[in-house]
Amino acid sequence: MYALVDGNSFYASCERVFRPDLKHRPVVVLSNNDGCVVARSAEAKALGVQMAVPYFKVAHWVRSGQLTVFSSNYELYADMSRRMMAAIESLVPSIEVYSIDECFADVSGLSDLRAQGVAIRQRVAQWLGLPSCVGIAPTKTLAKFCNHLAKKHGAYFEGVVVWSDWSAAVQARALKSEPITAIWGIGRRLGAQLSAEGINSAWDLQQANTATLRQRYGVVVERVQRELQGVACEGMVTDEARQQILRSRSFAHDLIELPPLQAAISHHISEAAELLRAQGSQAQLLHVFLSSNRYAEARHQAYESMALVQPSADTMVLHQHAQTLLKRAYCQGRRYKKCGVALAGFSSAQAGIQGDLWTDAGDQKSTAVMGVLDQLRQSYGKTSIRLGSELLSDDWFMQQAHLSPCFTTRFEDLLVCS
């Protein structure tokens, strides 16, 4: 049995944890560079704020005091997510983190599943102040479906739906009540294709001819149907190491000069290398990319790659190569809107490395220095120690006019109560 635990309006809820005066008031969170709405509280939805709507279209509500807006504070949300997962994990045998605001929990063998779901909701609320919903079912797809119903009809189900508590007739009525696009794995385009075949609801998909589904839409849709029928096609995936680490960011305005790009690449490679070491890996492939504004008439993209002679997780080594790739990709006079780095070709940091005649391994010294670097950043914050080139310029920073403090990760942002 699986439980899908999802934080309700997660970004907006994180902001309200530290602003109790905003309880029961409309709150939205904006995307990078304050572009569009990416999270809404229930009150903001009731006010009429649409998802992904550009900020300027709701700014009049902000000016009139009817709506409170925040820039995305990813540092705060990531820490709150980590704490939420720890709270859930304290009640179940294992969890699989699916995204920043939701996870699957293994509840096999536990009795009184509804009581377990209620306990998870209460613990997340008590420890973190975050609202959540829980769906419990024999497959992941049905657990997502139950979570959808728990969120949609929160007042009726009190945030917890257990599939096995329902009779077959009630299960059928629930499947018939939701459109095909409410099912996990069925997007808008695929949903339109299925609707053209007369498959309009979750019930229609569950009852469709399996052989025909597989022939026309492949094994992925067949797997969704099997899971709707109660046949588990995917188990828990825990502690899965990343196969690629990507770090990128759009700028508040176009950049032309090289120093701001160098500072941005330095920041991204530091973040990526820290994640690499956290999962005990080292990378052999390094990519650096630049792109102009996607809406520009003549869009420009540059992409440079390098295969390292020896895989590495050393920030300084990766940084040196990344800056070389940046200079290859950079074209003077062009206007850039975004840059980033990607690491791939991972191997275990514990694996032996065959040396070569020209490269000094220096593994022990590098491991010790990186260990101290990580410890300092974890103990005193990510800005406590940085590469010097990160300070070349701050022109690459995102526009975050409505940014809240990082209450849980920075000493200077600790909440002060009088």
Tab-separated table of C-alpha atoms in Angstrom:
chain	number	residue	atom	x	y	z
A	1	MET	CA	0.000	0.000	0.000
A	2	TYR	CA	1.173	3.497	-0.858
A	3	ALA	CA	0.364	6.868	0.646
A	4	LEU	CA	0.828	10.027	-1.384
A	5	VAL	CA	1.391	12.990	0.928
A	6	ASP	CA	1.172	16.405	-0.709
A	7	GLY	CA	1.675	19.848	0.847
A	8	ASN	CA	-1.276	22.079	-0.067
A	9	SER	CA	-0.271	25.213	-2.035
A	10	PHE	CA	3.219	24.476	-0.744
A	11	TYR	CA	5.090	27.688	-1.609
A	12	ALA	CA	2.253	29.920	-0.383
A	13	SER	CA	1.841	27.796	2.759
A	14	CYS	CA	5.575	28.081	3.560
A	15	GLU	CA	5.281	31.861	3.417
A	16	ARG	CA	2.257	31.865	5.718
A	17	VAL	CA	4.014	29.766	8.355
A	18	PHE	CA	6.084	32.825	9.242
A	19	ARG	CA	3.333	35.353	8.521
A	20	PRO	CA	0.349	34.249	10.623
A	21	ASP	CA	-1.297	37.578	9.853
A	22	LEU	CA	-1.844	36.229	6.310
A	23	LYS	CA	-3.973	33.293	7.492
A	24	HIS	CA	-7.231	33.182	5.494
A	25	ARG	CA	-5.952	35.930	3.172
A	26	PRO	CA	-5.143	35.562	-0.549
A	27	VAL	CA	-1.431	34.826	-1.111
A	28	VAL	CA	0.460	34.047	-4.329
A	29	VAL	CA	4.091	33.226	-5.102
A	30	LEU	CA	5.746	34.328	-8.338
A	31	SER	CA	8.149	32.487	-10.635
A	32	ASN	CA	11.777	33.429	-11.349
A	33	ASN	CA	12.264	37.154	-11.927
A	34	ASP	CA	8.721	37.747	-10.620
A	35	GLY	CA	7.293	36.675	-13.981
A	36	CYS	CA	4.043	34.837	-13.306
A	37	VAL	CA	2.009	33.171	-10.557
A	38	VAL	CA	3.238	29.655	-9.697
A	39	ALA	CA	1.474	29.051	-6.353
A	40	ARG	CA	-1.856	30.243	-4.942
A	41	SER	CA	-3.544	29.899	-1.605
A	42	ALA	CA	-7.180	28.736	-1.604
A	43	GLU	CA	-8.254	32.328	-0.938
A	44	ALA	CA	-6.296	33.557	-3.983
A	45	LYS	CA	-8.035	30.933	-6.136
A	46	ALA	CA	-11.388	32.128	-4.796
A	47	LEU	CA	-10.404	35.708	-5.642
A	48	GLY	CA	-9.998	34.645	-9.262
A	49	VAL	CA	-6.205	34.470	-9.618
A	50	GLN	CA	-5.352	31.979	-12.368
A	51	MET	CA	-2.300	29.709	-12.389
A	52	ALA	CA	0.623	30.936	-14.570
A	53	VAL	CA	-0.996	34.330	-15.105
A	54	PRO	CA	1.589	37.152	-15.596
A	55	TYR	CA	2.140	39.238	-12.485
A	56	PHE	CA	1.100	42.513	-14.108
A	57	LYS	CA	-2.412	41.093	-14.558
A	58	VAL	CA	-2.889	40.661	-10.790
A	59	ALA	CA	-0.834	43.667	-9.663
A	60	HIS	CA	-3.978	45.778	-9.240
A	61	TRP	CA	-5.158	43.406	-6.485
A	62	VAL	CA	-1.775	43.805	-4.763
A	63	ARG	CA	-1.969	47.615	-4.962
A	64	SER	CA	-5.492	47.601	-3.515
A	65	GLY	CA	-4.411	45.385	-0.613
A	66	GLN	CA	-6.594	42.413	-1.608
A	67	LEU	CA	-3.661	40.137	-2.481
A	68	THR	CA	-0.218	39.514	-0.932
A	69	VAL	CA	2.582	38.517	-3.275
A	70	PHE	CA	5.983	36.882	-2.687
A	71	SER	CA	8.967	36.207	-4.919
A	72	SER	CA	10.072	32.575	-5.023
A	73	ASN	CA	12.272	31.829	-2.005
A	74	TYR	CA	13.716	28.464	-3.032
A	75	GLU	CA	16.155	28.325	-0.118
A	76	LEU	CA	13.267	28.534	2.359
A	77	TYR	CA	11.061	26.091	0.443
A	78	ALA	CA	13.853	23.509	0.097
A	79	ASP	CA	14.517	23.560	3.837
A	80	MET	CA	10.812	23.345	4.690
A	81	SER	CA	10.510	20.437	2.254
A	82	ARG	CA	13.395	18.622	3.939
A	83	ARG	CA	11.730	19.085	7.324
A	84	MET	CA	8.338	17.924	6.000
A	85	MET	CA	9.868	14.737	4.567
A	86	ALA	CA	11.591	14.053	7.894
A	87	ALA	CA	8.263	14.460	9.736
A	88	ILE	CA	6.546	11.994	7.391
A	89	GLU	CA	9.438	9.515	7.530
A	90	SER	CA	9.165	9.430	11.322
A	91	LEU	CA	5.777	7.664	10.996
A	92	VAL	CA	6.287	5.190	8.122
A	93	PRO	CA	8.839	2.507	7.167
A	94	SER	CA	10.179	4.417	4.133
A	95	ILE	CA	9.412	7.301	1.783
A	96	GLU	CA	10.172	8.188	-1.821
A	97	VAL	CA	10.546	11.930	-2.360
A	98	TYR	CA	8.708	12.678	-5.601
A	99	SER	CA	9.001	16.468	-5.680
A	100	ILE	CA	9.640	19.387	-3.356
A	101	ASP	CA	6.101	19.223	-1.955
A	102	GLU	CA	5.076	15.566	-2.193
A	103	CYS	CA	6.294	12.068	-1.461
A	104	PHE	CA	5.140	8.483	-1.559
A	105	ALA	CA	5.191	6.604	1.733
A	106	ASP	CA	5.226	2.835	2.155
A	107	VAL	CA	2.357	1.974	4.503
A	108	SER	CA	2.286	-1.754	3.767
A	109	GLY	CA	1.562	-3.828	6.837
A	110	LEU	CA	0.233	-0.898	8.865
A	111	SER	CA	-3.235	-1.221	10.370
A	112	ASP	CA	-6.036	1.361	10.303
A	113	LEU	CA	-4.730	3.247	7.277
A	114	ARG	CA	-7.085	6.173	7.737
A	115	ALA	CA	-5.690	6.743	11.234
A	116	GLN	CA	-2.191	6.603	9.745
A	117	GLY	CA	-3.126	9.242	7.163
A	118	VAL	CA	-4.634	11.481	9.839
A	119	ALA	CA	-1.489	11.070	11.974
A	120	ILE	CA	0.729	12.126	9.067
A	121	ARG	CA	-1.381	15.232	8.427
A	122	GLN	CA	-1.366	16.144	12.106
A	123	ARG	CA	2.393	15.693	12.468
A	124	VAL	CA	3.182	17.842	9.424
A	125	ALA	CA	0.806	20.496	10.740
A	126	GLN	CA	2.160	20.330	14.313
A	127	TRP	CA	5.868	20.263	13.474
A	128	LEU	CA	5.814	22.670	10.529
A	129	GLY	CA	2.455	24.424	10.386
A	130	LEU	CA	1.887	23.202	6.819
A	131	PRO	CA	-1.487	21.894	5.548
A	132	SER	CA	-1.370	18.635	3.601
A	133	CYS	CA	-3.552	15.913	2.084
A	134	VAL	CA	-3.052	12.140	2.040
A	135	GLY	CA	-4.259	9.562	-0.466
A	136	ILE	CA	-3.768	5.851	0.324
A	137	ALA	CA	-4.220	3.038	-2.209
A	138	PRO	CA	-2.680	-0.243	-3.441
A	139	THR	CA	-0.922	1.493	-6.389
A	140	LYS	CA	0.869	4.809	-6.831
A	141	THR	CA	-1.557	6.006	-9.526
A	142	LEU	CA	-4.576	5.314	-7.319
A	143	ALA	CA	-2.800	6.970	-4.364
A	144	LYS	CA	-2.335	10.108	-6.495
A	145	PHE	CA	-5.994	9.883	-7.504
A	146	CYS	CA	-7.092	9.589	-3.867
A	147	ASN	CA	-4.885	12.553	-2.934
A	148	HIS	CA	-6.531	14.563	-5.718
A	149	LEU	CA	-9.972	13.760	-4.271
A	150	ALA	CA	-8.816	14.530	-0.717
A	151	LYS	CA	-7.636	17.955	-1.860
A	152	LYS	CA	-10.631	18.684	-4.087
A	153	HIS	CA	-13.191	17.707	-1.438
A	154	GLY	CA	-11.135	18.637	1.628
A	155	ALA	CA	-14.078	19.597	3.825
A	156	TYR	CA	-15.851	16.280	3.192
A	157	PHE	CA	-12.894	13.886	3.430
A	158	GLU	CA	-10.947	15.943	6.012
A	159	GLY	CA	-7.791	15.615	3.932
A	160	VAL	CA	-7.501	11.805	3.881
A	161	VAL	CA	-8.894	9.299	1.343
A	162	VAL	CA	-8.245	5.547	1.619
A	163	TRP	CA	-9.187	3.620	-1.534
A	164	SER	CA	-9.623	0.279	0.212
A	165	ASP	CA	-12.184	1.771	2.627
A	166	TRP	CA	-14.647	2.173	-0.258
A	167	SER	CA	-16.908	-0.457	-1.784
A	168	ALA	CA	-16.559	-1.309	-5.483
A	169	ALA	CA	-19.612	0.837	-6.255
A	170	VAL	CA	-18.143	3.888	-4.518
A	171	GLN	CA	-14.775	3.358	-6.249
A	172	ALA	CA	-16.538	3.247	-9.626
A	173	ARG	CA	-18.488	6.422	-8.825
A	174	ALA	CA	-15.257	8.189	-7.859
A	175	LEU	CA	-13.555	7.181	-11.128
A	176	LYS	CA	-16.575	8.285	-13.156
A	177	SER	CA	-16.582	11.699	-11.445
A	178	GLU	CA	-13.143	12.787	-12.641
A	179	PRO	CA	-11.932	13.629	-16.163
A	180	ILE	CA	-9.193	11.586	-17.779
A	181	THR	CA	-6.668	14.424	-17.270
A	182	ALA	CA	-7.044	14.086	-13.477
A	183	ILE	CA	-5.093	10.820	-13.696
A	184	TRP	CA	-1.359	10.875	-13.001
A	185	GLY	CA	0.506	10.383	-16.297
A	186	ILE	CA	-2.306	11.613	-18.582
A	187	GLY	CA	-1.447	15.115	-19.790
A	188	ARG	CA	-3.598	17.563	-21.685
A	189	ARG	CA	-2.467	16.446	-25.158
A	190	LEU	CA	-2.777	12.720	-24.418
A	191	GLY	CA	-6.102	13.380	-22.707
A	192	ALA	CA	-7.408	15.033	-25.884
A	193	GLN	CA	-6.328	12.021	-27.951
A	194	LEU	CA	-8.065	9.624	-25.547
A	195	SER	CA	-11.190	11.779	-25.479
A	196	ALA	CA	-11.337	11.560	-29.268
A	197	GLU	CA	-11.535	7.770	-28.770
A	198	GLY	CA	-14.426	8.160	-26.327
A	199	ILE	CA	-12.278	7.763	-23.191
A	200	ASN	CA	-13.325	10.800	-21.174
A	201	SER	CA	-13.175	9.765	-17.535
A	202	ALA	CA	-10.892	7.783	-15.260
A	203	TRP	CA	-13.529	5.056	-15.290
A	204	ASP	CA	-13.470	4.917	-19.115
A	205	LEU	CA	-9.701	4.402	-19.050
A	206	GLN	CA	-9.938	1.666	-16.432
A	207	GLN	CA	-12.537	-0.201	-18.514
A	208	ALA	CA	-10.909	0.332	-21.944
A	209	ASN	CA	-9.566	-2.576	-23.993
A	210	THR	CA	-6.002	-3.136	-22.827
A	211	ALA	CA	-4.655	-4.532	-26.107
A	212	THR	CA	-6.033	-1.563	-28.067
A	213	LEU	CA	-4.584	0.921	-25.561
A	214	ARG	CA	-1.148	-0.668	-25.831
A	215	GLN	CA	-1.261	-0.770	-29.626
A	216	ARG	CA	-2.287	2.885	-29.983
A	217	TYR	CA	-0.600	4.595	-27.025
A	218	GLY	CA	2.187	2.276	-25.898
A	219	VAL	CA	3.107	0.595	-22.679
A	220	VAL	CA	3.014	3.797	-20.620
A	221	VAL	CA	-0.763	4.208	-20.950
A	222	GLU	CA	-1.255	0.477	-20.414
A	223	ARG	CA	0.701	0.808	-17.175
A	224	VAL	CA	-1.569	3.655	-16.053
A	225	GLN	CA	-4.619	1.508	-16.781
A	226	ARG	CA	-3.179	-1.462	-14.866
A	227	GLU	CA	-2.508	0.753	-11.864
A	228	LEU	CA	-6.085	2.096	-12.021
A	229	GLN	CA	-7.218	-1.544	-11.932
A	230	GLY	CA	-5.205	-2.054	-8.741
A	231	VAL	CA	-2.186	-3.814	-10.254
A	232	ALA	CA	0.993	-2.220	-8.916
A	233	CYS	CA	3.443	-1.662	-11.795
A	234	GLU	CA	5.971	0.451	-9.912
A	235	GLY	CA	7.455	-0.018	-6.458
A	236	MET	CA	9.116	2.360	-4.035
A	237	VAL	CA	12.278	4.036	-5.297
A	238	THR	CA	14.429	5.179	-2.386
A	239	ASP	CA	17.857	6.769	-2.275
A	240	GLU	CA	18.116	6.885	-6.057
A	241	ALA	CA	21.189	8.865	-7.011
A	242	ARG	CA	20.839	11.579	-9.634
A	243	GLN	CA	22.089	10.713	-13.105
A	244	GLN	CA	22.577	14.375	-14.000
A	245	ILE	CA	22.851	17.588	-12.028
A	246	LEU	CA	21.677	20.762	-13.744
A	247	ARG	CA	21.957	24.269	-12.358
A	248	SER	CA	20.778	27.307	-14.316
A	249	ARG	CA	19.041	30.619	-13.832
A	250	SER	CA	17.485	33.381	-15.910
A	251	PHE	CA	18.695	36.922	-15.329
A	252	ALA	CA	16.572	39.926	-14.440
A	253	HIS	CA	17.827	41.646	-17.607
A	254	ASP	CA	20.008	40.756	-20.586
A	255	LEU	CA	23.762	40.488	-19.945
A	256	ILE	CA	26.396	41.454	-22.515
A	257	GLU	CA	29.683	41.539	-20.569
A	258	LEU	CA	31.635	38.434	-19.559
A	259	PRO	CA	32.239	39.062	-15.787
A	260	PRO	CA	28.582	38.684	-14.710
A	261	LEU	CA	28.403	35.427	-16.669
A	262	GLN	CA	31.606	34.227	-15.007
A	263	ALA	CA	30.128	35.013	-11.592
A	264	ALA	CA	26.924	33.136	-12.435
A	265	ILE	CA	28.804	30.073	-13.708
A	266	SER	CA	30.957	30.087	-10.549
A	267	HIS	CA	27.820	30.035	-8.417
A	268	HIS	CA	26.174	27.258	-10.420
A	269	ILE	CA	29.239	25.006	-10.460
A	270	SER	CA	29.652	25.424	-6.681
A	271	GLU	CA	26.035	24.375	-6.107
A	272	ALA	CA	26.295	21.449	-8.519
A	273	ALA	CA	29.574	20.176	-7.053
A	274	GLU	CA	28.121	20.288	-3.534
A	275	LEU	CA	25.163	18.136	-4.630
A	276	LEU	CA	27.580	15.788	-6.385
A	277	ARG	CA	29.588	15.226	-3.214
A	278	ALA	CA	26.417	14.864	-1.122
A	279	GLN	CA	25.403	11.788	-3.127
A	280	GLY	CA	28.941	10.366	-3.059
A	281	SER	CA	29.593	10.726	-6.781
A	282	GLN	CA	32.134	12.287	-9.095
A	283	ALA	CA	31.498	13.564	-12.615
A	284	GLN	CA	33.373	13.020	-15.844
A	285	LEU	CA	31.195	15.102	-18.188
A	286	LEU	CA	30.810	18.845	-17.836
A	287	HIS	CA	28.499	21.061	-19.909
A	288	VAL	CA	28.122	24.858	-19.960
A	289	PHE	CA	25.361	26.623	-21.866
A	290	LEU	CA	24.272	30.181	-22.637
A	291	SER	CA	21.071	31.399	-24.254
A	292	SER	CA	19.522	34.684	-25.260
A	293	ASN	CA	15.951	35.741	-24.494
A	294	ARG	CA	13.559	33.073	-25.801
A	295	TYR	CA	11.292	35.807	-27.141
A	296	ALA	CA	14.054	37.604	-29.045
A	297	GLU	CA	13.723	37.717	-32.817
A	298	ALA	CA	17.147	36.135	-33.339
A	299	ARG	CA	17.501	33.599	-30.551
A	300	HIS	CA	21.039	32.458	-29.834
A	301	GLN	CA	22.154	29.407	-27.888
A	302	ALA	CA	25.688	28.225	-27.186
A	303	TYR	CA	26.631	24.867	-25.687
A	304	GLU	CA	30.132	23.622	-24.814
A	305	SER	CA	31.081	20.250	-23.306
A	306	MET	CA	34.169	18.565	-21.935
A	307	ALA	CA	35.051	15.014	-20.885
A	308	LEU	CA	37.440	15.161	-17.944
A	309	VAL	CA	40.521	12.947	-18.018
A	310	GLN	CA	39.727	11.922	-14.455
A	311	PRO	CA	36.254	12.184	-12.877
A	312	SER	CA	36.140	14.757	-10.105
A	313	ALA	CA	33.884	16.221	-7.416
A	314	ASP	CA	36.335	19.007	-6.571
A	315	THR	CA	34.712	22.430	-6.868
A	316	MET	CA	37.963	24.113	-7.880
A	317	VAL	CA	38.728	21.563	-10.621
A	318	LEU	CA	35.211	21.707	-12.053
A	319	HIS	CA	35.172	25.486	-11.782
A	320	GLN	CA	38.404	25.837	-13.746
A	321	HIS	CA	37.061	23.725	-16.612
A	322	ALA	CA	33.645	25.433	-16.526
A	323	GLN	CA	35.232	28.855	-16.931
A	324	THR	CA	37.224	27.555	-19.912
A	325	LEU	CA	34.015	26.287	-21.514
A	326	LEU	CA	32.265	29.588	-20.800
A	327	LYS	CA	34.926	31.547	-22.652
A	328	ARG	CA	34.539	29.215	-25.627
A	329	ALA	CA	30.771	29.663	-25.662
A	330	TYR	CA	30.740	33.403	-25.011
A	331	CYS	CA	30.408	35.716	-28.015
A	332	GLN	CA	31.153	39.384	-27.402
A	333	GLY	CA	28.282	41.724	-28.156
A	334	ARG	CA	25.498	39.150	-27.822
A	335	ARG	CA	22.774	39.586	-25.237
A	336	TYR	CA	22.322	36.653	-22.862
A	337	LYS	CA	19.298	35.939	-20.683
A	338	LYS	CA	20.251	32.626	-19.080
A	339	CYS	CA	23.268	30.443	-18.347
A	340	GLY	CA	23.888	27.176	-16.568
A	341	VAL	CA	26.010	24.084	-16.024
A	342	ALA	CA	25.293	20.360	-16.137
A	343	LEU	CA	27.295	17.483	-14.657
A	344	ALA	CA	26.940	13.891	-15.906
A	345	GLY	CA	28.906	10.684	-16.367
A	346	PHE	CA	28.753	9.889	-12.669
A	347	SER	CA	30.746	7.237	-10.853
A	348	SER	CA	31.142	6.470	-7.191
A	349	ALA	CA	33.620	8.673	-5.318
A	350	GLN	CA	34.781	5.497	-3.580
A	351	ALA	CA	35.681	3.811	-6.875
A	352	GLY	CA	39.335	3.577	-7.747
A	353	ILE	CA	40.685	5.953	-10.372
A	354	GLN	CA	43.262	4.947	-12.898
A	355	GLY	CA	45.766	7.799	-13.051
A	356	ASP	CA	47.486	9.136	-16.121
A	357	LEU	CA	50.918	10.584	-16.835
A	358	TRP	CA	49.887	14.253	-16.887
A	359	THR	CA	47.323	14.697	-14.122
A	360	ASP	CA	48.101	14.814	-10.432
A	361	ALA	CA	45.379	12.880	-8.633
A	362	GLY	CA	45.713	14.692	-5.298
A	363	ASP	CA	42.595	12.874	-4.046
A	364	GLN	CA	43.263	12.951	-0.321
A	365	LYS	CA	43.976	16.686	-0.209
A	366	SER	CA	40.982	17.483	-2.411
A	367	THR	CA	38.630	15.336	-0.311
A	368	ALA	CA	39.765	17.029	2.890
A	369	VAL	CA	39.399	20.550	1.481
A	370	MET	CA	35.966	19.827	0.002
A	371	GLY	CA	34.883	18.277	3.299
A	372	VAL	CA	35.762	21.479	5.160
A	373	LEU	CA	34.025	23.561	2.471
A	374	ASP	CA	30.803	21.559	2.748
A	375	GLN	CA	30.865	21.645	6.534
A	376	LEU	CA	31.282	25.415	6.605
A	377	ARG	CA	28.424	25.948	4.154
A	378	GLN	CA	26.145	23.576	6.072
A	379	SER	CA	26.958	25.117	9.459
A	380	TYR	CA	27.044	28.811	8.562
A	381	GLY	CA	25.042	29.072	5.334
A	382	LYS	CA	25.840	28.858	1.651
A	383	THR	CA	27.131	32.418	1.522
A	384	SER	CA	29.644	31.884	4.357
A	385	ILE	CA	32.382	30.772	1.936
A	386	ARG	CA	32.320	31.186	-1.819
A	387	LEU	CA	34.597	31.206	-4.804
A	388	GLY	CA	36.140	34.625	-5.345
A	389	SER	CA	34.836	34.800	-8.903
A	390	GLU	CA	31.259	34.698	-7.587
A	391	LEU	CA	31.872	38.227	-6.355
A	392	LEU	CA	32.860	39.602	-9.773
A	393	SER	CA	29.367	40.962	-10.305
A	394	ASP	CA	25.826	40.733	-8.988
A	395	ASP	CA	24.187	41.789	-12.257
A	396	TRP	CA	23.135	38.184	-12.857
A	397	PHE	CA	20.896	38.001	-9.776
A	398	MET	CA	17.212	37.342	-10.325
A	399	GLN	CA	14.629	40.047	-9.829
A	400	GLN	CA	13.025	39.246	-6.471
A	401	ALA	CA	11.262	42.407	-5.400
A	402	HIS	CA	8.987	40.557	-2.963
A	403	LEU	CA	11.481	38.119	-1.431
A	404	SER	CA	10.818	36.957	2.130
A	405	PRO	CA	13.629	36.216	4.637
A	406	CYS	CA	15.201	32.736	4.779
A	407	PHE	CA	13.841	32.157	8.283
A	408	THR	CA	15.214	28.651	8.776
A	409	THR	CA	18.598	28.754	7.031
A	410	ARG	CA	20.245	32.103	7.822
A	411	PHE	CA	21.061	33.438	11.272
A	412	GLU	CA	20.497	37.026	10.167
A	413	ASP	CA	16.966	36.095	9.010
A	414	LEU	CA	15.835	34.405	12.220
A	415	LEU	CA	12.333	35.430	13.211
A	416	VAL	CA	12.376	37.902	16.098
A	417	CYS	CA	9.403	37.846	18.481
A	418	SER	CA	8.714	40.680	20.866
